[in-house]
mmCIF file of C-alpha atoms and ligand atoms in Angstrom:
data_model
loop_
_atom_site.group_PDB
_atom_site.id
_atom_site.type_symbol
_atom_site.label_atom_id
_atom_site.label_comp_id
_atom_site.label_asym_id
_atom_site.label_seq_id
_atom_site.Cartn_x
_atom_site.Cartn_y
_atom_site.Cartn_z
ATOM 1 C CA UNK V 7 -12.827 16.947 29.118
ATOM 2 C CA UNK V 8 -14.101 13.961 31.142
ATOM 3 C CA UNK V 9 -13.493 9.831 30.020
ATOM 4 C CA UNK V 10 -17.359 9.611 29.681
ATOM 5 C CA UNK V 11 -17.663 12.200 27.032
ATOM 6 C CA UNK V 12 -14.425 10.756 25.305
ATOM 7 C CA UNK V 13 -14.834 7.426 25.023
ATOM 8 C CA UNK V 14 -12.612 4.884 27.339
ATOM 9 C CA UNK V 15 -8.960 4.957 27.267
ATOM 10 C CA UNK V 16 -8.232 1.499 25.652
ATOM 11 C CA UNK V 17 -4.317 3.010 24.578
ATOM 12 C CA UNK V 18 -2.121 -0.083 25.959
ATOM 13 C CA UNK V 19 2.027 -0.141 25.621
ATOM 14 C CA UNK V 20 4.122 -3.023 25.113
ATOM 15 C CA UNK V 21 7.432 -2.832 24.580
ATOM 16 C CA UNK V 22 7.797 0.565 23.779
ATOM 17 C CA UNK V 23 4.539 0.423 21.092
ATOM 18 C CA UNK V 24 1.455 2.637 21.685
ATOM 19 C CA UNK V 25 -1.725 1.024 21.091
ATOM 20 C CA UNK V 26 -4.751 2.788 20.076
ATOM 21 C CA UNK V 27 -6.345 -0.665 21.833
ATOM 22 C CA UNK V 28 -5.172 -4.774 22.766
ATOM 23 C CA UNK V 29 -6.208 -6.238 20.412
ATOM 24 C CA UNK V 30 -3.925 -7.678 18.365
ATOM 25 C CA UNK V 31 -4.700 -9.830 15.581
ATOM 26 C CA UNK V 32 -2.893 -13.457 16.259
ATOM 27 C CA UNK V 33 -0.349 -14.611 13.594
ATOM 28 C CA UNK V 34 -1.373 -17.360 10.949
ATOM 29 C CA UNK V 35 -5.348 -16.848 11.192
ATOM 30 C CA UNK V 36 -4.831 -12.778 9.416
ATOM 31 C CA UNK V 37 -2.665 -13.564 6.043
ATOM 32 C CA UNK V 38 -0.140 -10.336 5.335
ATOM 33 C CA UNK V 39 -2.937 -8.367 7.158
ATOM 34 C CA UNK V 40 -3.630 -7.020 3.152
ATOM 35 C CA UNK V 41 -6.241 -9.387 2.932
ATOM 36 C CA UNK V 42 -8.153 -8.331 5.906
ATOM 37 C CA UNK V 43 -8.114 -4.825 4.392
ATOM 38 C CA UNK V 44 -11.622 -5.219 3.064
ATOM 39 C CA UNK V 45 -13.730 -6.065 5.276
ATOM 40 C CA UNK V 46 -11.310 -4.749 8.566
ATOM 41 C CA UNK V 47 -11.137 -1.010 9.280
ATOM 42 C CA UNK V 48 -7.261 -2.287 9.549
ATOM 43 C CA UNK V 49 -6.019 1.225 11.492
ATOM 44 C CA UNK V 50 -8.987 0.353 14.333
ATOM 45 C CA UNK V 51 -6.859 -2.663 15.481
ATOM 46 C CA UNK V 52 -4.248 -1.905 17.983
ATOM 47 C CA UNK V 53 -2.150 -4.251 15.936
ATOM 48 C CA UNK V 54 -2.014 -7.170 13.590
ATOM 49 C CA UNK V 55 0.812 -9.697 13.529
ATOM 50 C CA UNK V 56 1.410 -11.284 9.726
ATOM 51 C CA UNK V 57 2.184 -14.658 9.188
ATOM 52 C CA UNK V 58 5.268 -16.301 9.774
ATOM 53 C CA UNK V 59 7.929 -15.389 7.871
ATOM 54 C CA UNK V 60 11.075 -17.879 6.930
ATOM 55 C CA UNK V 61 14.077 -17.274 5.024
ATOM 56 C CA UNK V 62 12.912 -19.259 2.554
ATOM 57 C CA UNK V 63 9.368 -19.278 1.392
ATOM 58 C CA UNK V 64 7.899 -22.607 2.036
ATOM 59 C CA UNK V 65 4.930 -24.334 1.062
ATOM 60 C CA UNK V 66 3.991 -26.058 3.842
ATOM 61 C CA UNK V 67 2.413 -29.416 5.562
ATOM 62 C CA UNK V 68 0.264 -31.384 2.455
ATOM 63 C CA UNK V 69 -3.695 -31.412 3.045
ATOM 64 C CA UNK V 70 -5.576 -32.308 4.971
ATOM 65 C CA UNK V 71 -4.225 -29.205 7.391
ATOM 66 C CA UNK V 72 -6.931 -28.384 9.308
ATOM 67 C CA UNK V 73 -10.157 -30.284 11.124
ATOM 68 C CA UNK V 74 -12.427 -28.353 13.805
ATOM 69 C CA UNK V 75 -12.981 -30.302 17.424
ATOM 70 C CA UNK V 76 -15.727 -29.509 19.841
ATOM 71 C CA UNK V 77 -14.792 -24.941 20.871
ATOM 72 C CA UNK V 78 -11.692 -25.384 18.646
ATOM 73 C CA UNK V 79 -9.423 -25.997 16.095
ATOM 74 C CA UNK V 80 -6.503 -28.218 14.788
ATOM 75 C CA UNK V 81 -4.086 -27.165 12.481
ATOM 76 C CA UNK V 82 -1.297 -27.802 10.719
ATOM 77 C CA UNK V 83 -0.356 -25.636 7.807
ATOM 78 C CA UNK V 84 3.360 -26.870 8.119
ATOM 79 C CA UNK V 85 4.565 -22.588 8.165
ATOM 80 C CA UNK V 86 3.340 -21.831 4.667
ATOM 81 C CA UNK V 87 4.866 -18.386 3.922
ATOM 82 C CA UNK V 88 5.820 -16.472 0.816
ATOM 83 C CA UNK V 89 9.614 -15.703 2.494
ATOM 84 C CA UNK V 90 10.452 -12.471 4.228
ATOM 85 C CA UNK V 91 12.538 -10.786 1.099
ATOM 86 C CA UNK V 92 9.047 -11.414 -0.501
ATOM 87 C CA UNK V 93 7.085 -9.610 1.999
ATOM 88 C CA UNK V 94 8.969 -6.642 1.902
ATOM 89 C CA UNK V 95 8.567 -6.953 -1.952
ATOM 90 C CA UNK V 96 4.950 -7.372 -2.143
ATOM 91 C CA UNK V 97 3.008 -7.061 1.156
ATOM 92 C CA UNK V 98 4.891 -4.861 3.269
ATOM 93 C CA UNK V 99 4.292 -1.138 0.990
ATOM 94 C CA UNK V 100 0.551 -1.518 0.829
ATOM 95 C CA UNK V 101 0.506 -2.325 4.401
ATOM 96 C CA UNK V 102 2.426 0.693 4.829
ATOM 97 C CA UNK V 103 0.196 2.692 2.839
ATOM 98 C CA UNK V 104 -2.590 2.135 5.629
ATOM 99 C CA UNK V 105 -1.577 4.549 8.263
ATOM 100 C CA UNK V 106 -1.944 3.882 11.967
ATOM 101 C CA UNK V 107 -1.454 0.410 11.298
ATOM 102 C CA UNK V 108 0.943 -1.425 13.592
ATOM 103 C CA UNK V 109 2.871 -4.407 11.631
ATOM 104 C CA UNK V 110 4.586 -7.513 13.907
ATOM 105 C CA UNK V 111 5.860 -9.661 11.401
ATOM 106 C CA UNK V 112 6.017 -13.131 13.106
ATOM 107 C CA UNK V 113 8.809 -15.354 12.217
ATOM 108 C CA UNK V 114 10.288 -18.425 12.546
ATOM 109 C CA UNK V 115 13.387 -20.868 11.605
ATOM 110 C CA UNK V 116 15.112 -24.238 11.846
ATOM 111 C CA UNK V 117 17.983 -23.765 12.724
ATOM 112 C CA UNK V 118 18.967 -20.487 14.814
ATOM 113 C CA UNK V 119 21.170 -19.247 11.275
ATOM 114 C CA UNK V 120 16.780 -19.562 10.418
ATOM 115 C CA UNK V 121 16.135 -16.662 12.790
ATOM 116 C CA UNK V 122 19.503 -14.762 12.470
ATOM 117 C CA UNK V 123 18.981 -14.691 8.550
ATOM 118 C CA UNK V 124 15.100 -14.040 8.568
ATOM 119 C CA UNK V 125 15.459 -11.402 11.047
ATOM 120 C CA UNK V 126 18.363 -9.324 8.839
ATOM 121 C CA UNK V 127 16.596 -9.333 5.591
ATOM 122 C CA UNK V 128 13.042 -8.118 7.413
ATOM 123 C CA UNK V 129 15.357 -4.888 9.477
ATOM 124 C CA UNK V 130 15.720 -3.790 5.717
ATOM 125 C CA UNK V 131 12.024 -3.420 5.309
ATOM 126 C CA UNK V 132 10.715 0.246 6.815
ATOM 127 C CA UNK V 133 7.253 -0.044 8.632
ATOM 128 C CA UNK V 134 7.794 -3.035 11.158
ATOM 129 C CA UNK V 135 7.268 -2.194 14.674
ATOM 130 C CA UNK V 136 8.734 -5.402 16.125
ATOM 131 C CA UNK V 137 9.759 -8.688 15.758
ATOM 132 C CA UNK V 138 7.525 -12.075 17.332
ATOM 133 C CA UNK V 139 10.003 -14.870 17.471
ATOM 134 C CA UNK V 140 7.256 -18.034 16.877
ATOM 135 C CA UNK V 141 10.343 -20.514 18.870
ATOM 136 C CA UNK V 142 7.112 -23.588 18.081
ATOM 137 C CA UNK V 143 9.899 -24.537 16.356
ATOM 138 C CA UNK V 144 11.595 -27.746 14.959
ATOM 139 C CA UNK V 145 15.312 -27.557 15.356
ATOM 140 C CA UNK V 146 16.807 -29.775 12.686
ATOM 141 C CA UNK V 147 19.587 -29.622 13.872
ATOM 142 C CA UNK V 148 18.694 -30.730 17.654
ATOM 143 C CA UNK V 149 16.506 -33.786 16.179
ATOM 144 C CA UNK V 150 14.043 -32.110 16.150
ATOM 145 C CA UNK V 151 12.951 -30.465 19.623
ATOM 146 C CA UNK V 152 11.614 -27.111 19.307
ATOM 147 C CA UNK V 153 13.261 -24.391 20.322
ATOM 148 C CA UNK V 154 10.852 -23.199 22.300
ATOM 149 C CA UNK V 155 10.754 -26.447 24.535
ATOM 150 C CA UNK V 156 13.931 -27.119 25.883
ATOM 151 C CA UNK V 157 15.577 -23.841 28.082
ATOM 152 C CA UNK V 158 18.942 -24.340 26.231
ATOM 153 C CA UNK V 159 17.693 -23.253 22.646
ATOM 154 C CA UNK V 160 15.360 -21.364 23.989
ATOM 155 C CA UNK V 161 18.257 -19.030 25.725
ATOM 156 C CA UNK V 162 20.340 -19.593 22.364
ATOM 157 C CA UNK V 163 17.772 -18.384 19.935
ATOM 158 C CA UNK V 164 16.882 -15.458 21.163
ATOM 159 C CA UNK V 165 20.074 -13.804 22.254
ATOM 160 C CA UNK V 166 20.661 -14.686 18.700
ATOM 161 C CA UNK V 167 17.561 -12.892 17.286
ATOM 162 C CA UNK V 168 18.429 -10.452 19.680
ATOM 163 C CA UNK V 169 22.029 -9.292 18.625
ATOM 164 C CA UNK V 170 21.113 -8.879 14.779
ATOM 165 C CA UNK V 171 17.010 -7.501 15.779
ATOM 166 C CA UNK V 172 17.194 -3.979 14.797
ATOM 167 C CA UNK V 173 13.469 -3.851 16.317
ATOM 168 C CA UNK V 174 12.301 -5.070 19.579
ATOM 169 C CA UNK V 175 11.857 -8.563 19.985
ATOM 170 C CA UNK V 176 8.557 -10.331 21.428
ATOM 171 C CA UNK V 177 9.378 -14.210 22.198
ATOM 172 C CA UNK V 178 6.340 -16.398 21.533
ATOM 173 C CA UNK V 179 6.079 -18.970 24.004
ATOM 174 C CA UNK V 180 5.434 -22.679 23.283
ATOM 175 C CA UNK V 181 2.371 -23.876 25.884
ATOM 176 C CA UNK V 182 4.544 -27.424 25.214
ATOM 177 C CA UNK V 183 6.580 -27.771 28.236
ATOM 178 C CA UNK V 184 6.892 -28.228 31.622
ATOM 179 C CA UNK V 185 6.884 -24.746 33.514
ATOM 180 C CA UNK V 186 5.710 -22.116 31.477
ATOM 181 C CA UNK V 187 7.497 -19.192 33.828
ATOM 182 C CA UNK V 188 11.127 -20.913 33.827
ATOM 183 C CA UNK V 189 10.684 -20.389 29.995
ATOM 184 C CA UNK V 190 9.090 -16.464 30.448
ATOM 185 C CA UNK V 191 12.386 -16.179 32.377
ATOM 186 C CA UNK V 192 14.949 -17.636 30.067
ATOM 187 C CA UNK V 193 13.123 -15.357 27.625
ATOM 188 C CA UNK V 194 13.247 -13.080 29.711
ATOM 189 C CA UNK V 195 17.290 -13.178 30.264
ATOM 190 C CA UNK V 196 18.158 -14.235 26.785
ATOM 191 C CA UNK V 197 17.208 -10.077 26.030
ATOM 192 C CA UNK V 198 13.206 -10.197 25.377
ATOM 193 C CA UNK V 199 11.602 -7.039 25.533
ATOM 194 C CA UNK V 200 8.173 -8.646 26.047
ATOM 195 C CA UNK V 201 6.892 -11.986 25.428
ATOM 196 C CA UNK V 202 3.355 -13.526 24.164
ATOM 197 C CA UNK V 203 1.591 -16.908 24.624
ATOM 198 C CA UNK V 204 0.416 -19.082 24.116
ATOM 199 C CA UNK V 205 1.385 -20.763 20.767
ATOM 200 C CA UNK V 206 -1.001 -23.831 19.567
ATOM 201 C CA UNK V 207 -0.950 -27.416 21.777
ATOM 202 C CA UNK V 208 0.327 -30.530 20.403
ATOM 203 C CA UNK V 209 -2.950 -32.330 20.168
ATOM 204 C CA UNK V 210 -4.249 -35.152 16.842
ATOM 205 C CA UNK V 211 -7.980 -36.238 15.593
ATOM 206 C CA UNK V 212 -8.401 -39.765 14.459
ATOM 207 C CA UNK V 213 -11.406 -40.464 12.380
ATOM 208 C CA UNK V 214 -12.164 -43.825 13.498
ATOM 209 C CA UNK V 215 -14.278 -45.621 10.854
ATOM 210 C CA UNK V 216 -11.212 -45.291 8.493
ATOM 211 C CA UNK V 217 -8.382 -45.328 11.165
ATOM 212 C CA UNK V 218 -6.766 -42.793 9.827
ATOM 213 C CA UNK V 219 -5.337 -39.477 11.291
ATOM 214 C CA UNK V 220 -7.507 -36.171 10.520
ATOM 215 C CA UNK V 221 -4.370 -34.046 9.793
ATOM 216 C CA UNK V 222 -1.979 -35.500 6.919
ATOM 217 C CA UNK V 223 0.898 -34.696 9.519
ATOM 218 C CA UNK V 224 -1.220 -36.625 12.047
ATOM 219 C CA UNK V 225 0.160 -34.346 14.701
ATOM 220 C CA UNK V 226 -0.736 -30.679 14.897
ATOM 221 C CA UNK V 227 -1.409 -27.441 17.656
ATOM 222 C CA UNK V 228 -4.883 -27.321 18.932
ATOM 223 C CA UNK V 229 -5.885 -23.246 18.815
ATOM 224 C CA UNK V 230 -10.084 -21.833 19.961
ATOM 225 C CA UNK V 231 -11.670 -21.783 23.332
ATOM 226 C CA UNK V 232 -11.285 -25.279 24.421
ATOM 227 C CA UNK V 233 -7.683 -23.983 25.486
ATOM 228 C CA UNK V 234 -8.702 -20.664 26.466
ATOM 229 C CA UNK V 235 -8.441 -21.595 30.209
ATOM 230 C CA UNK V 236 -5.359 -23.579 30.210
ATOM 231 C CA UNK V 237 -3.733 -20.334 28.145
ATOM 232 C CA UNK V 238 -5.092 -17.897 30.674
ATOM 233 C CA UNK V 239 -3.382 -20.228 33.878
ATOM 234 C CA UNK V 240 0.076 -19.725 31.423
ATOM 235 C CA UNK V 241 -0.027 -16.154 30.945
ATOM 236 C CA UNK V 242 -0.498 -16.231 34.934
ATOM 237 C CA UNK V 243 2.183 -17.768 35.865
ATOM 238 C CA UNK V 244 4.592 -16.271 33.095
ATOM 239 C CA UNK V 245 3.360 -12.677 33.804
ATOM 240 C CA UNK V 246 4.233 -13.005 37.996
ATOM 241 C CA UNK V 247 7.616 -14.856 36.458
ATOM 242 C CA UNK V 248 8.995 -11.815 34.280
ATOM 243 C CA UNK V 249 8.929 -8.011 34.411
ATOM 244 C CA UNK V 250 8.962 -7.453 30.855
ATOM 245 C CA UNK V 251 5.269 -7.091 29.059
ATOM 246 C CA UNK V 252 3.266 -10.296 28.936
ATOM 247 C CA UNK V 253 0.887 -10.240 25.415
ATOM 248 C CA UNK V 254 -1.969 -12.931 25.952
ATOM 249 C CA UNK V 255 -3.595 -15.327 24.046
ATOM 250 C CA UNK V 256 -5.833 -18.585 23.632
ATOM 251 C CA UNK V 257 -9.297 -18.590 22.317
ATOM 252 C CA UNK V 258 -10.063 -14.923 22.813
ATOM 253 C CA UNK V 259 -13.787 -15.074 21.546
ATOM 254 C CA UNK V 260 -15.342 -11.609 23.613
ATOM 255 C CA UNK V 261 -14.860 -8.613 25.900
ATOM 256 C CA UNK V 262 -14.793 -10.691 28.745
ATOM 257 C CA UNK V 263 -12.273 -12.789 27.560
ATOM 258 C CA UNK V 264 -9.837 -9.934 27.701
ATOM 259 C CA UNK V 265 -10.685 -8.778 30.337
ATOM 260 C CA UNK V 266 -9.609 -12.195 31.719
ATOM 261 C CA UNK V 267 -6.664 -12.212 30.424
ATOM 262 C CA UNK V 268 -5.669 -8.520 31.508
ATOM 263 C CA UNK V 269 -6.543 -9.224 34.953
ATOM 264 C CA UNK V 270 -4.243 -12.391 34.798
ATOM 265 C CA UNK V 271 -1.516 -9.445 34.321
ATOM 266 C CA UNK V 272 -1.602 -9.712 29.949
ATOM 267 C CA UNK V 273 -0.559 -6.378 28.652
ATOM 268 C CA UNK V 274 -2.394 -6.915 25.068
ATOM 269 C CA UNK V 275 -4.006 -9.495 23.423
ATOM 270 C CA UNK V 276 -4.146 -11.613 20.664
ATOM 271 C CA UNK V 277 -6.694 -13.034 18.613
ATOM 272 C CA UNK V 278 -6.344 -15.704 16.059
ATOM 273 C CA UNK V 279 -8.835 -18.892 15.267
ATOM 274 C CA UNK V 280 -12.235 -16.868 16.303
ATOM 275 C CA UNK V 281 -10.821 -15.328 12.971
ATOM 276 C CA UNK V 282 -12.230 -17.895 10.741
ATOM 277 C CA UNK V 283 -15.190 -18.333 13.088
ATOM 278 C CA UNK V 284 -15.565 -14.467 11.855
ATOM 279 C CA UNK V 285 -13.175 -12.702 9.784
ATOM 280 C CA UNK V 286 -14.770 -9.310 11.216
ATOM 281 C CA UNK V 287 -13.771 -10.858 14.843
ATOM 282 C CA UNK V 288 -10.570 -8.443 15.498
ATOM 283 C CA UNK V 289 -12.286 -5.410 15.023
ATOM 284 C CA UNK V 290 -16.096 -6.269 16.514
ATOM 285 C CA UNK V 291 -13.536 -6.924 19.649
ATOM 286 C CA UNK V 292 -12.826 -3.379 19.461
ATOM 287 C CA UNK V 293 -16.488 -2.215 19.658
ATOM 288 C CA UNK V 294 -17.057 -4.115 22.306
ATOM 289 C CA UNK V 295 -14.673 -3.935 24.173
ATOM 290 C CA UNK V 296 -15.108 0.329 24.386
ATOM 291 C CA UNK V 297 -18.777 -0.316 25.250
ATOM 292 C CA UNK V 298 -18.034 -3.323 28.457
ATOM 293 C CA UNK V 299 -15.567 -0.330 29.593
ATOM 294 C CA UNK V 300 -18.167 1.609 29.656
ATOM 295 C CA UNK V 301 -20.770 -0.347 31.069
ATOM 296 C CA UNK V 302 -18.149 -0.974 33.678
ATOM 297 C CA UNK V 303 -16.846 2.506 33.941
ATOM 298 C CA UNK V 304 -13.940 1.259 33.114
ATOM 299 C CA UNK V 305 -11.748 5.126 32.342
ATOM 300 C CA UNK V 306 -8.645 3.843 31.519
ATOM 301 C CA UNK V 307 -7.835 -0.175 31.055
ATOM 302 C CA UNK V 308 -4.445 -0.620 31.009
ATOM 303 C CA UNK V 309 -5.499 -0.381 34.783
ATOM 304 C CA UNK V 310 -6.472 -3.436 34.060
ATOM 305 C CA UNK V 311 -4.032 -5.515 33.925
ATOM 306 C CA UNK V 312 -2.276 -8.217 37.061
ATOM 307 C CA UNK V 313 -5.531 -6.725 38.304
ATOM 308 C CA UNK V 314 -6.554 -10.530 39.418
ATOM 309 C CA UNK V 315 -7.805 -10.416 43.533
ATOM 310 C CA UNK V 316 -6.814 -13.634 45.115
ATOM 311 C CA UNK V 317 -7.549 -13.155 48.506
HETATM 312 C C1 LIG K 683 -3.945 -21.408 11.353
HETATM 313 C C2 LIG K 683 -3.407 -21.358 12.321
HETATM 314 C C3 LIG K 683 -2.093 -20.864 11.880
HETATM 315 C C4 LIG K 683 -0.911 -20.223 12.857
HETATM 316 N N1 LIG K 683 0.130 -20.220 12.092
HETATM 317 C C5 LIG K 683 0.973 -19.294 12.630
HETATM 318 C C6 LIG K 683 2.502 -18.534 12.860
HETATM 319 O O1 LIG K 683 2.819 -18.965 11.376
HETATM 320 N N2 LIG K 683 3.234 -18.154 13.963
HETATM 321 C C7 LIG K 683 3.001 -18.435 15.180
HETATM 322 O O2 LIG K 683 4.181 -17.853 15.864
HETATM 323 N N3 LIG K 683 1.588 -19.115 15.906
HETATM 324 C C8 LIG K 683 0.908 -19.305 14.785
HETATM 325 N N4 LIG K 683 -0.456 -19.827 14.851
HETATM 326 C C9 LIG K 683 -0.817 -19.653 16.223
HETATM 327 C C10 LIG K 683 -1.791 -18.565 16.505
HETATM 328 O O3 LIG K 683 -1.239 -17.479 16.703
HETATM 329 C C11 LIG K 683 -2.098 -18.661 18.145
HETATM 330 O O4 LIG K 683 -0.935 -18.241 19.024
HETATM 331 C C12 LIG K 683 -3.055 -20.002 18.653
HETATM 332 O O5 LIG K 683 -3.830 -20.405 17.499
HETATM 333 C C13 LIG K 683 -3.859 -19.214 19.955
HETATM 334 O O6 LIG K 683 -4.578 -18.522 19.575
HETATM 335 P P1 LIG K 683 -6.105 -18.451 19.466
HETATM 336 O O7 LIG K 683 -6.990 -19.689 20.317
HETATM 337 O O8 LIG K 683 -6.697 -17.425 19.605
HETATM 338 O O9 LIG K 683 -6.145 -19.108 18.134
HETATM 339 C C14 LIG K 683 -1.465 -20.464 13.939
HETATM 340 C C15 LIG K 683 -2.812 -20.294 14.501
HETATM 341 C C16 LIG K 683 -3.394 -21.310 13.885
HETATM 342 C C17 LIG K 683 -4.841 -21.620 14.222
#
């Protein structure tokens, strides 16, 4: 059958994992996935990344911890989560019961040992496709510098994670760096099977009337359409620097955004803040992307990756 009678082929492959389309719900914006079961057909998404998981449960930062900005959102949730073991016991079985859902587990820690222990716990669970390592996290043993903002710390944490991980390892880069290409290379050389980017940009907002920060933590991470052009530039630079697949994200709200990230070099994309404006955004994007491909006579979406014309 011709592609026009069967519909466009949206399949992509990342780190040896086949996805039915490139749209993945981003970590921290889609709960543990299962909370969205009643409103999103989870099996229609390319995949979903669960909230960042740590060794122990965490209650996160005090409120206020979210604030809407021009075309974006600030958050300092503080990585609130139920802990890796509770995720395996209380959330993963329900996700596994829904057929054909690709689940990625996002992992973070405050020391290398934290990352190691969290992955060891998650290795025991069934139904996780890969790990996504959140390195935008302060290293408490190194005076609070983010793992992902220092080449040596990044190298160490990726090597540690790769050594223990029983599944493919996606390293999610921090955009709060001078050279994203260098950090992408460090992650690749340390063993990353894929990289994803970007995480949120360090930012803040102030209430001039009260002269107080809008977020109790004072600084926070900026996401949403406001960051899209910077994210796109970073995905472009990272994709040119490495051979491993790149998953792009940052401010995606439309099918055209997805096409732009793929042209810049992404194999797949993640969608985060859009789910706050519309909880069904991820599934609508699957429909929208299918329609876009039909209208533009794109038979095989994966051919777009890296297709940017610069001459
Ligand atoms: C409320 C909130 C919580 C987040 N929590 C996590 C997290 O736990 N781990 C992580 O790697 N990224 C986390 N992120 C970052 C997103 O996954 C994504 O990288 C970022 O928001 C950029 O994409 P977007 O503009 O589509 O939201 C969080 C983002 C938001 C808005």
